[in-house]
């Protein structure tokens, strides 16, 4: 499944330039609570510019995919899970997804499902879907997401290809910011060794109120100093981690 670029049907560069500025403006908003809403607007801008009917954004979590945002035109169906699975299976190695960082975008055709999954093939054809563009989203040299775009044509122009790549860079930056903020928030509210919530985590949770009745347990681990002195602090840390798992 290789990218195909055509010089036919070239749209004015000004259309893509304006769309890029709009996408950049949306993803540069400072309020993290508006991130998902901004991301949906970016997918809508990209889909409208490319004359696409749907765009799905998936976040890769180990061997799992999580659809974190989806844009579609009101009248179109959006069940494209099987076409995405066809693409992702090619990149599943040893239980995790692996991509070539220089691989670029790929075309996936509904015809590819005809023999192995005729039901999905018929469903896609009835919905008018023929071709999809997919490309991995890179964060710190790791594929952290997949952008899946329904394509109305079997090939795309060089300008469209450049536009899709720029949008993917913007979304990759969004994912990097999201992952960074998630890690910072977790570190701020959890003990780095055991993963248990710390004082900040307790305060954040208590601000939302607790269901009554409420109980508090105070624990002291006996013999920890002896373990540290005799076997070293690494073994003592393992004991604390095991205790934390028991509590959880």
Short mmCIF file of N, CA and C in Angstrom, two decimals, residues 59-215:
data_model
loop_
_atom_site.label_atom_id
_atom_site.label_comp_id
_atom_site.label_asym_id
_atom_site.label_seq_id
_atom_site.Cartn_x
_atom_site.Cartn_y
_atom_site.Cartn_z
N UNK A 59 -5.62 6.98 18.89
CA UNK A 59 -4.41 7.00 19.71
C UNK A 59 -3.97 5.56 19.94
N UNK A 60 -2.66 5.30 19.74
CA UNK A 60 -2.13 3.95 19.91
C UNK A 60 -1.68 3.78 21.36
N UNK A 61 -2.22 2.77 22.00
CA UNK A 61 -1.85 2.43 23.37
C UNK A 61 -1.44 0.97 23.40
N UNK A 62 -0.13 0.72 23.28
CA UNK A 62 0.41 -0.63 23.18
C UNK A 62 -0.22 -1.32 21.98
N UNK A 63 -0.95 -2.43 22.20
CA UNK A 63 -1.56 -3.14 21.08
C UNK A 63 -3.00 -2.73 20.84
N UNK A 64 -3.45 -1.66 21.51
CA UNK A 64 -4.84 -1.22 21.39
C UNK A 64 -4.93 0.12 20.68
N UNK A 65 -6.09 0.35 20.06
CA UNK A 65 -6.38 1.62 19.41
C UNK A 65 -7.58 2.27 20.09
N UNK A 66 -7.46 3.56 20.37
CA UNK A 66 -8.53 4.30 21.02
C UNK A 66 -8.91 5.46 20.12
N UNK A 67 -10.16 5.46 19.63
CA UNK A 67 -10.62 6.56 18.79
C UNK A 67 -10.91 7.77 19.69
N UNK A 68 -10.07 8.79 19.60
CA UNK A 68 -10.21 9.94 20.48
C UNK A 68 -10.95 11.09 19.83
N UNK A 69 -11.14 11.01 18.51
CA UNK A 69 -11.89 12.08 17.84
C UNK A 69 -12.34 11.59 16.47
N UNK A 70 -13.53 11.99 16.08
CA UNK A 70 -14.08 11.58 14.79
C UNK A 70 -14.92 12.70 14.21
N UNK A 71 -14.65 13.04 12.97
CA UNK A 71 -15.49 14.01 12.26
C UNK A 71 -16.09 13.31 11.05
N UNK A 72 -17.33 13.62 10.77
CA UNK A 72 -17.98 13.07 9.58
C UNK A 72 -19.05 14.03 9.11
N UNK A 73 -19.34 13.96 7.83
CA UNK A 73 -20.49 14.71 7.31
C UNK A 73 -21.76 14.07 7.83
N UNK A 74 -22.78 14.88 7.99
CA UNK A 74 -24.01 14.44 8.65
C UNK A 74 -24.62 13.19 8.02
N UNK A 75 -24.50 13.08 6.71
CA UNK A 75 -25.25 12.01 6.03
C UNK A 75 -24.45 10.73 5.89
N UNK A 76 -23.18 10.73 6.23
CA UNK A 76 -22.36 9.55 5.93
C UNK A 76 -22.27 8.62 7.12
N UNK A 77 -22.08 7.34 6.81
CA UNK A 77 -21.86 6.35 7.85
C UNK A 77 -20.38 6.38 8.25
N UNK A 78 -20.08 5.93 9.48
CA UNK A 78 -18.71 6.09 9.96
C UNK A 78 -18.10 4.80 10.50
N UNK A 79 -18.69 3.63 10.20
CA UNK A 79 -18.14 2.38 10.69
C UNK A 79 -17.01 1.92 9.76
N UNK A 80 -15.79 2.29 10.11
CA UNK A 80 -14.64 1.96 9.27
C UNK A 80 -13.64 1.11 10.05
N UNK A 81 -14.10 0.47 11.12
CA UNK A 81 -13.20 -0.30 11.96
C UNK A 81 -12.47 -1.40 11.23
N UNK A 82 -13.15 -2.08 10.30
CA UNK A 82 -12.54 -3.21 9.61
C UNK A 82 -11.47 -2.77 8.62
N UNK A 83 -11.70 -1.62 7.96
CA UNK A 83 -10.69 -1.13 7.02
C UNK A 83 -9.45 -0.69 7.78
N UNK A 84 -9.64 -0.12 8.98
CA UNK A 84 -8.50 0.27 9.80
C UNK A 84 -7.77 -0.96 10.31
N UNK A 85 -8.52 -1.99 10.72
CA UNK A 85 -7.91 -3.22 11.22
C UNK A 85 -7.06 -3.87 10.15
N UNK A 86 -7.52 -3.83 8.90
CA UNK A 86 -6.75 -4.38 7.79
C UNK A 86 -5.39 -3.70 7.68
N UNK A 87 -5.39 -2.38 7.82
CA UNK A 87 -4.14 -1.61 7.74
C UNK A 87 -3.25 -1.88 8.95
N UNK A 88 -3.85 -1.89 10.14
CA UNK A 88 -3.05 -2.02 11.36
C UNK A 88 -2.46 -3.41 11.51
N UNK A 89 -3.15 -4.43 11.03
CA UNK A 89 -2.64 -5.80 11.16
C UNK A 89 -1.29 -5.94 10.49
N UNK A 90 -1.08 -5.21 9.40
CA UNK A 90 0.20 -5.27 8.69
C UNK A 90 1.35 -4.74 9.54
N UNK A 91 1.03 -3.94 10.55
CA UNK A 91 2.06 -3.31 11.37
C UNK A 91 2.14 -3.89 12.78
N UNK A 92 1.40 -4.96 13.04
CA UNK A 92 1.40 -5.58 14.36
C UNK A 92 2.52 -6.62 14.43
N UNK A 93 3.51 -6.35 15.30
CA UNK A 93 4.64 -7.26 15.46
C UNK A 93 4.91 -7.48 16.95
N UNK A 94 4.90 -8.75 17.34
CA UNK A 94 5.17 -9.12 18.73
C UNK A 94 4.24 -8.39 19.71
N UNK A 95 2.99 -8.23 19.32
CA UNK A 95 2.00 -7.65 20.22
C UNK A 95 1.95 -6.14 20.26
N UNK A 96 2.83 -5.46 19.51
CA UNK A 96 2.80 -4.00 19.47
C UNK A 96 2.85 -3.54 18.01
N UNK A 97 2.42 -2.29 17.79
CA UNK A 97 2.42 -1.75 16.44
C UNK A 97 3.76 -1.12 16.11
N UNK A 98 4.26 -1.42 14.92
CA UNK A 98 5.56 -0.91 14.49
C UNK A 98 5.42 -0.28 13.12
N UNK A 99 5.99 0.92 12.96
CA UNK A 99 5.88 1.65 11.70
C UNK A 99 7.26 2.15 11.27
N UNK A 100 7.40 2.32 9.97
CA UNK A 100 8.59 2.94 9.42
C UNK A 100 8.40 4.45 9.46
N UNK A 101 9.30 5.15 10.17
CA UNK A 101 9.13 6.59 10.37
C UNK A 101 9.18 7.36 9.05
N UNK A 102 9.78 6.77 8.02
CA UNK A 102 9.85 7.44 6.72
C UNK A 102 8.83 6.88 5.74
N UNK A 103 7.84 6.14 6.28
CA UNK A 103 6.90 5.46 5.40
C UNK A 103 5.86 6.37 4.76
N UNK A 104 5.57 7.51 5.37
CA UNK A 104 4.58 8.41 4.81
C UNK A 104 3.17 7.86 4.89
N UNK A 105 2.29 8.40 4.02
CA UNK A 105 0.90 7.99 4.05
C UNK A 105 0.68 6.77 3.16
N UNK A 106 -0.43 6.09 3.38
CA UNK A 106 -0.77 4.89 2.63
C UNK A 106 -2.20 4.97 2.13
N UNK A 107 -2.44 4.34 0.99
CA UNK A 107 -3.80 4.20 0.48
C UNK A 107 -4.32 2.82 0.85
N UNK A 108 -5.54 2.78 1.38
CA UNK A 108 -6.20 1.52 1.69
C UNK A 108 -7.48 1.48 0.86
N UNK A 109 -7.66 0.42 0.12
CA UNK A 109 -8.83 0.32 -0.74
C UNK A 109 -9.84 -0.67 -0.18
N UNK A 110 -11.10 -0.34 -0.33
CA UNK A 110 -12.16 -1.25 0.11
C UNK A 110 -12.05 -2.60 -0.58
N UNK A 111 -11.51 -2.60 -1.80
CA UNK A 111 -11.35 -3.84 -2.55
C UNK A 111 -10.47 -4.84 -1.80
N UNK A 112 -9.57 -4.32 -0.95
CA UNK A 112 -8.66 -5.21 -0.22
C UNK A 112 -9.41 -6.11 0.76
N UNK A 113 -10.65 -5.74 1.10
CA UNK A 113 -11.45 -6.54 2.02
C UNK A 113 -12.34 -7.55 1.30
N UNK A 114 -12.38 -7.47 0.00
CA UNK A 114 -13.37 -8.23 -0.76
C UNK A 114 -13.29 -9.73 -0.52
N UNK A 115 -12.09 -10.28 -0.48
CA UNK A 115 -11.92 -11.73 -0.35
C UNK A 115 -11.99 -12.19 1.11
N UNK A 116 -11.31 -11.45 2.01
CA UNK A 116 -11.20 -11.89 3.40
C UNK A 116 -12.40 -11.49 4.26
N UNK A 117 -13.05 -10.38 3.91
CA UNK A 117 -14.17 -9.90 4.72
C UNK A 117 -15.25 -9.32 3.80
N UNK A 118 -15.96 -10.19 3.07
CA UNK A 118 -16.94 -9.71 2.08
C UNK A 118 -18.06 -8.88 2.69
N UNK A 119 -18.44 -9.18 3.94
CA UNK A 119 -19.51 -8.41 4.58
C UNK A 119 -19.11 -6.96 4.78
N UNK A 120 -17.87 -6.74 5.30
CA UNK A 120 -17.38 -5.37 5.49
C UNK A 120 -17.18 -4.67 4.16
N UNK A 121 -16.72 -5.43 3.17
CA UNK A 121 -16.52 -4.86 1.84
C UNK A 121 -17.85 -4.34 1.28
N UNK A 122 -18.90 -5.15 1.40
CA UNK A 122 -20.22 -4.76 0.90
C UNK A 122 -20.73 -3.53 1.64
N UNK A 123 -20.51 -3.50 2.97
CA UNK A 123 -20.96 -2.37 3.77
C UNK A 123 -20.28 -1.08 3.34
N UNK A 124 -18.97 -1.14 3.12
CA UNK A 124 -18.22 0.04 2.70
C UNK A 124 -18.65 0.51 1.31
N UNK A 125 -18.83 -0.43 0.40
CA UNK A 125 -19.22 -0.08 -0.96
C UNK A 125 -20.62 0.54 -0.98
N UNK A 126 -21.52 -0.02 -0.16
CA UNK A 126 -22.88 0.53 -0.10
C UNK A 126 -22.89 1.95 0.45
N UNK A 127 -21.92 2.23 1.35
CA UNK A 127 -21.81 3.58 1.90
C UNK A 127 -21.07 4.52 0.97
N UNK A 128 -20.56 3.97 -0.14
CA UNK A 128 -19.86 4.81 -1.12
C UNK A 128 -18.39 5.02 -0.82
N UNK A 129 -17.83 4.20 0.10
CA UNK A 129 -16.42 4.34 0.45
C UNK A 129 -15.58 3.44 -0.46
N UNK A 130 -14.58 4.02 -1.08
CA UNK A 130 -13.68 3.24 -1.95
C UNK A 130 -12.24 3.26 -1.47
N UNK A 131 -11.80 4.44 -1.00
CA UNK A 131 -10.39 4.61 -0.68
C UNK A 131 -10.23 5.39 0.61
N UNK A 132 -9.21 5.01 1.39
CA UNK A 132 -8.86 5.71 2.61
C UNK A 132 -7.38 6.04 2.59
N UNK A 133 -7.05 7.18 3.20
CA UNK A 133 -5.65 7.57 3.39
C UNK A 133 -5.35 7.39 4.87
N UNK A 134 -4.26 6.72 5.17
CA UNK A 134 -3.88 6.53 6.57
C UNK A 134 -2.41 6.89 6.74
N UNK A 135 -2.10 7.45 7.89
CA UNK A 135 -0.70 7.72 8.20
C UNK A 135 -0.51 7.76 9.70
N UNK A 136 0.65 7.25 10.16
CA UNK A 136 0.94 7.27 11.60
C UNK A 136 1.31 8.68 12.05
N UNK A 137 1.03 8.97 13.32
CA UNK A 137 1.37 10.26 13.92
C UNK A 137 2.51 10.04 14.90
N UNK A 138 3.59 10.79 14.71
CA UNK A 138 4.82 10.53 15.46
C UNK A 138 5.00 11.50 16.62
N UNK A 139 5.33 10.94 17.77
CA UNK A 139 5.65 11.73 18.95
C UNK A 139 6.93 11.15 19.55
N UNK A 140 7.98 11.96 19.60
CA UNK A 140 9.27 11.51 20.14
C UNK A 140 9.72 10.21 19.48
N UNK A 141 9.65 10.17 18.15
CA UNK A 141 10.11 9.03 17.35
C UNK A 141 9.31 7.75 17.58
N UNK A 142 8.11 7.87 18.17
CA UNK A 142 7.24 6.72 18.35
C UNK A 142 5.88 7.03 17.73
N UNK A 143 5.31 6.03 17.06
CA UNK A 143 3.97 6.19 16.48
C UNK A 143 2.96 6.16 17.60
N UNK A 144 2.33 7.31 17.87
CA UNK A 144 1.37 7.42 18.96
C UNK A 144 -0.08 7.54 18.49
N UNK A 145 -0.26 7.63 17.19
CA UNK A 145 -1.62 7.77 16.69
C UNK A 145 -1.72 7.41 15.22
N UNK A 146 -2.95 7.28 14.75
CA UNK A 146 -3.23 7.00 13.34
C UNK A 146 -4.30 7.98 12.87
N UNK A 147 -4.05 8.60 11.74
CA UNK A 147 -5.03 9.47 11.12
C UNK A 147 -5.61 8.73 9.92
N UNK A 148 -6.92 8.54 9.91
CA UNK A 148 -7.59 7.80 8.83
C UNK A 148 -8.56 8.74 8.13
N UNK A 149 -8.33 8.96 6.84
CA UNK A 149 -9.09 9.95 6.07
C UNK A 149 -9.77 9.26 4.90
N UNK A 150 -11.08 9.42 4.78
CA UNK A 150 -11.78 8.91 3.60
C UNK A 150 -11.43 9.79 2.41
N UNK A 151 -11.02 9.16 1.33
CA UNK A 151 -10.61 9.91 0.14
C UNK A 151 -11.63 9.72 -0.98
N UNK A 152 -12.11 10.80 -1.57
CA UNK A 152 -13.09 10.67 -2.66
C UNK A 152 -12.45 10.22 -3.97
N UNK A 153 -11.13 10.24 -4.04
CA UNK A 153 -10.43 9.86 -5.28
C UNK A 153 -9.44 8.75 -4.99
N UNK A 154 -9.02 8.05 -6.04
CA UNK A 154 -8.06 6.95 -5.88
C UNK A 154 -6.63 7.44 -5.86
N UNK A 155 -6.42 8.72 -6.07
CA UNK A 155 -5.09 9.32 -5.93
C UNK A 155 -5.26 10.74 -5.42
N UNK A 156 -4.17 11.36 -5.01
CA UNK A 156 -4.24 12.73 -4.48
C UNK A 156 -3.15 13.57 -5.11
N UNK A 157 -3.37 14.87 -5.11
CA UNK A 157 -2.40 15.79 -5.68
C UNK A 157 -1.24 15.98 -4.71
N UNK A 158 -0.15 16.50 -5.23
CA UNK A 158 1.01 16.79 -4.39
C UNK A 158 0.65 17.83 -3.33
N UNK A 159 -0.17 18.81 -3.68
CA UNK A 159 -0.58 19.83 -2.72
C UNK A 159 -1.41 19.22 -1.61
N UNK A 160 -2.31 18.31 -1.96
CA UNK A 160 -3.11 17.63 -0.94
C UNK A 160 -2.24 16.79 -0.03
N UNK A 161 -1.25 16.12 -0.63
CA UNK A 161 -0.33 15.31 0.17
C UNK A 161 0.41 16.17 1.18
N UNK A 162 0.90 17.32 0.75
CA UNK A 162 1.62 18.22 1.67
C UNK A 162 0.69 18.74 2.76
N UNK A 163 -0.55 19.03 2.39
CA UNK A 163 -1.52 19.51 3.36
C UNK A 163 -1.78 18.45 4.44
N UNK A 164 -1.98 17.21 4.03
CA UNK A 164 -2.23 16.12 4.98
C UNK A 164 -1.05 15.96 5.92
N UNK A 165 0.16 16.04 5.40
CA UNK A 165 1.35 15.90 6.25
C UNK A 165 1.43 17.03 7.28
N UNK A 166 1.12 18.27 6.84
CA UNK A 166 1.16 19.39 7.77
C UNK A 166 0.11 19.23 8.87
N UNK A 167 -1.08 18.79 8.50
CA UNK A 167 -2.12 18.55 9.50
C UNK A 167 -1.68 17.47 10.48
N UNK A 168 -1.03 16.43 9.95
CA UNK A 168 -0.56 15.36 10.83
C UNK A 168 0.50 15.86 11.80
N UNK A 169 1.34 16.80 11.36
CA UNK A 169 2.34 17.38 12.27
C UNK A 169 1.65 18.16 13.39
N UNK A 170 0.63 18.92 13.04
CA UNK A 170 -0.10 19.69 14.06
C UNK A 170 -0.76 18.75 15.08
N UNK A 171 -1.37 17.69 14.59
CA UNK A 171 -2.05 16.76 15.49
C UNK A 171 -1.03 16.00 16.34
N UNK A 172 0.13 15.68 15.75
CA UNK A 172 1.19 15.03 16.53
C UNK A 172 1.65 15.93 17.67
N UNK A 173 1.74 17.23 17.40
CA UNK A 173 2.10 18.19 18.46
C UNK A 173 1.04 18.22 19.54
N UNK A 174 -0.23 18.12 19.11
CA UNK A 174 -1.33 18.06 20.08
C UNK A 174 -1.19 16.83 20.97
N UNK A 175 -0.91 15.67 20.36
CA UNK A 175 -0.76 14.43 21.13
C UNK A 175 0.43 14.53 22.08
N UNK A 176 1.52 15.17 21.62
CA UNK A 176 2.68 15.34 22.49
C UNK A 176 2.31 16.18 23.71
N UNK A 177 1.60 17.27 23.46
CA UNK A 177 1.18 18.14 24.58
C UNK A 177 0.25 17.39 25.52
N UNK A 178 -0.70 16.65 24.95
CA UNK A 178 -1.65 15.88 25.75
C UNK A 178 -0.92 14.86 26.62
N UNK A 179 -0.01 14.10 26.01
CA UNK A 179 0.74 13.08 26.77
C UNK A 179 1.60 13.71 27.85
N UNK A 180 2.22 14.85 27.52
CA UNK A 180 3.08 15.53 28.49
C UNK A 180 2.27 16.03 29.68
N UNK A 181 1.12 16.66 29.41
CA UNK A 181 0.27 17.16 30.49
C UNK A 181 -0.28 16.01 31.34
N UNK A 182 -0.63 14.90 30.68
CA UNK A 182 -1.14 13.74 31.41
C UNK A 182 -0.06 13.20 32.36
N UNK A 183 1.18 13.12 31.86
CA UNK A 183 2.28 12.62 32.71
C UNK A 183 2.55 13.57 33.88
N UNK A 184 2.52 14.88 33.61
CA UNK A 184 2.77 15.86 34.66
C UNK A 184 1.67 15.81 35.73
N UNK A 185 0.41 15.70 35.26
CA UNK A 185 -0.70 15.62 36.21
C UNK A 185 -0.62 14.36 37.06
N UNK A 186 -0.25 13.25 36.43
CA UNK A 186 -0.13 12.00 37.17
C UNK A 186 1.01 12.10 38.19
N UNK A 187 2.15 12.64 37.77
CA UNK A 187 3.30 12.77 38.67
C UNK A 187 2.98 13.69 39.84
N UNK A 188 2.18 14.72 39.57
CA UNK A 188 1.83 15.67 40.62
C UNK A 188 0.93 15.06 41.69
N UNK A 189 0.15 14.05 41.32
CA UNK A 189 -0.84 13.50 42.23
C UNK A 189 -0.56 12.06 42.66
N UNK A 190 0.57 11.50 42.26
CA UNK A 190 0.88 10.11 42.61
C UNK A 190 2.32 9.97 43.07
N UNK A 191 2.54 9.03 43.95
CA UNK A 191 3.89 8.70 44.40
C UNK A 191 4.65 8.04 43.25
N UNK A 192 5.87 8.50 43.00
CA UNK A 192 6.62 8.02 41.85
C UNK A 192 7.05 6.57 41.97
N UNK A 193 7.17 6.06 43.19
CA UNK A 193 7.61 4.67 43.39
C UNK A 193 6.45 3.69 43.31
N UNK A 194 5.41 3.94 44.07
CA UNK A 194 4.33 2.96 44.21
C UNK A 194 3.14 3.23 43.29
N UNK A 195 3.00 4.46 42.82
CA UNK A 195 1.84 4.80 42.01
C UNK A 195 0.61 5.14 42.82
N UNK A 196 0.72 5.07 44.16
CA UNK A 196 -0.40 5.45 45.01
C UNK A 196 -0.58 6.97 44.99
N UNK A 197 -1.79 7.41 45.23
CA UNK A 197 -2.03 8.85 45.26
C UNK A 197 -1.32 9.48 46.45
N UNK A 198 -0.75 10.67 46.21
CA UNK A 198 -0.08 11.40 47.28
C UNK A 198 -1.03 12.46 47.87
N UNK A 199 -0.44 13.38 48.62
CA UNK A 199 -1.26 14.41 49.28
C UNK A 199 -2.02 15.25 48.26
N UNK A 200 -1.34 15.63 47.17
CA UNK A 200 -2.03 16.41 46.14
C UNK A 200 -3.19 15.64 45.53
N UNK A 201 -2.98 14.34 45.32
CA UNK A 201 -4.04 13.51 44.77
C UNK A 201 -5.22 13.42 45.71
N UNK A 202 -4.93 13.31 47.01
CA UNK A 202 -6.01 13.24 48.01
C UNK A 202 -6.81 14.55 48.03
N UNK A 203 -6.07 15.68 47.98
CA UNK A 203 -6.75 16.98 48.00
C UNK A 203 -7.62 17.15 46.76
N UNK A 204 -7.07 16.76 45.59
CA UNK A 204 -7.84 16.89 44.35
C UNK A 204 -9.10 16.04 44.39
N UNK A 205 -8.98 14.83 44.93
CA UNK A 205 -10.13 13.93 44.99
C UNK A 205 -11.14 14.40 46.04
N UNK A 206 -10.63 14.91 47.17
CA UNK A 206 -11.53 15.34 48.24
C UNK A 206 -12.31 16.58 47.85
N UNK A 207 -11.77 17.37 46.94
CA UNK A 207 -12.47 18.59 46.52
C UNK A 207 -13.78 18.26 45.81
N UNK A 208 -13.90 17.02 45.30
CA UNK A 208 -15.12 16.60 44.63
C UNK A 208 -16.10 15.94 45.59
N UNK A 209 -15.65 15.77 46.86
CA UNK A 209 -16.51 15.16 47.86
C UNK A 209 -16.38 13.65 47.90
N UNK A 210 -16.66 13.04 49.03
CA UNK A 210 -16.59 11.60 49.21
C UNK A 210 -17.97 11.05 49.54
N UNK A 211 -18.17 9.81 49.12
CA UNK A 211 -19.40 9.12 49.51
C UNK A 211 -19.26 8.66 50.96
N UNK A 212 -20.29 8.85 51.75
CA UNK A 212 -20.29 8.47 53.16
C UNK A 212 -20.93 7.09 53.34
N UNK A 213 -20.51 6.31 54.32
CA UNK A 213 -19.49 6.62 55.34
C UNK A 213 -18.07 6.57 54.78
N UNK A 214 -17.14 7.28 55.43
CA UNK A 214 -15.76 7.39 54.98
C UNK A 214 -14.83 6.86 56.06
N UNK A 215 -13.85 6.04 55.65
CA UNK A 215 -12.87 5.51 56.59
C UNK A 215 -11.45 5.87 56.16
#
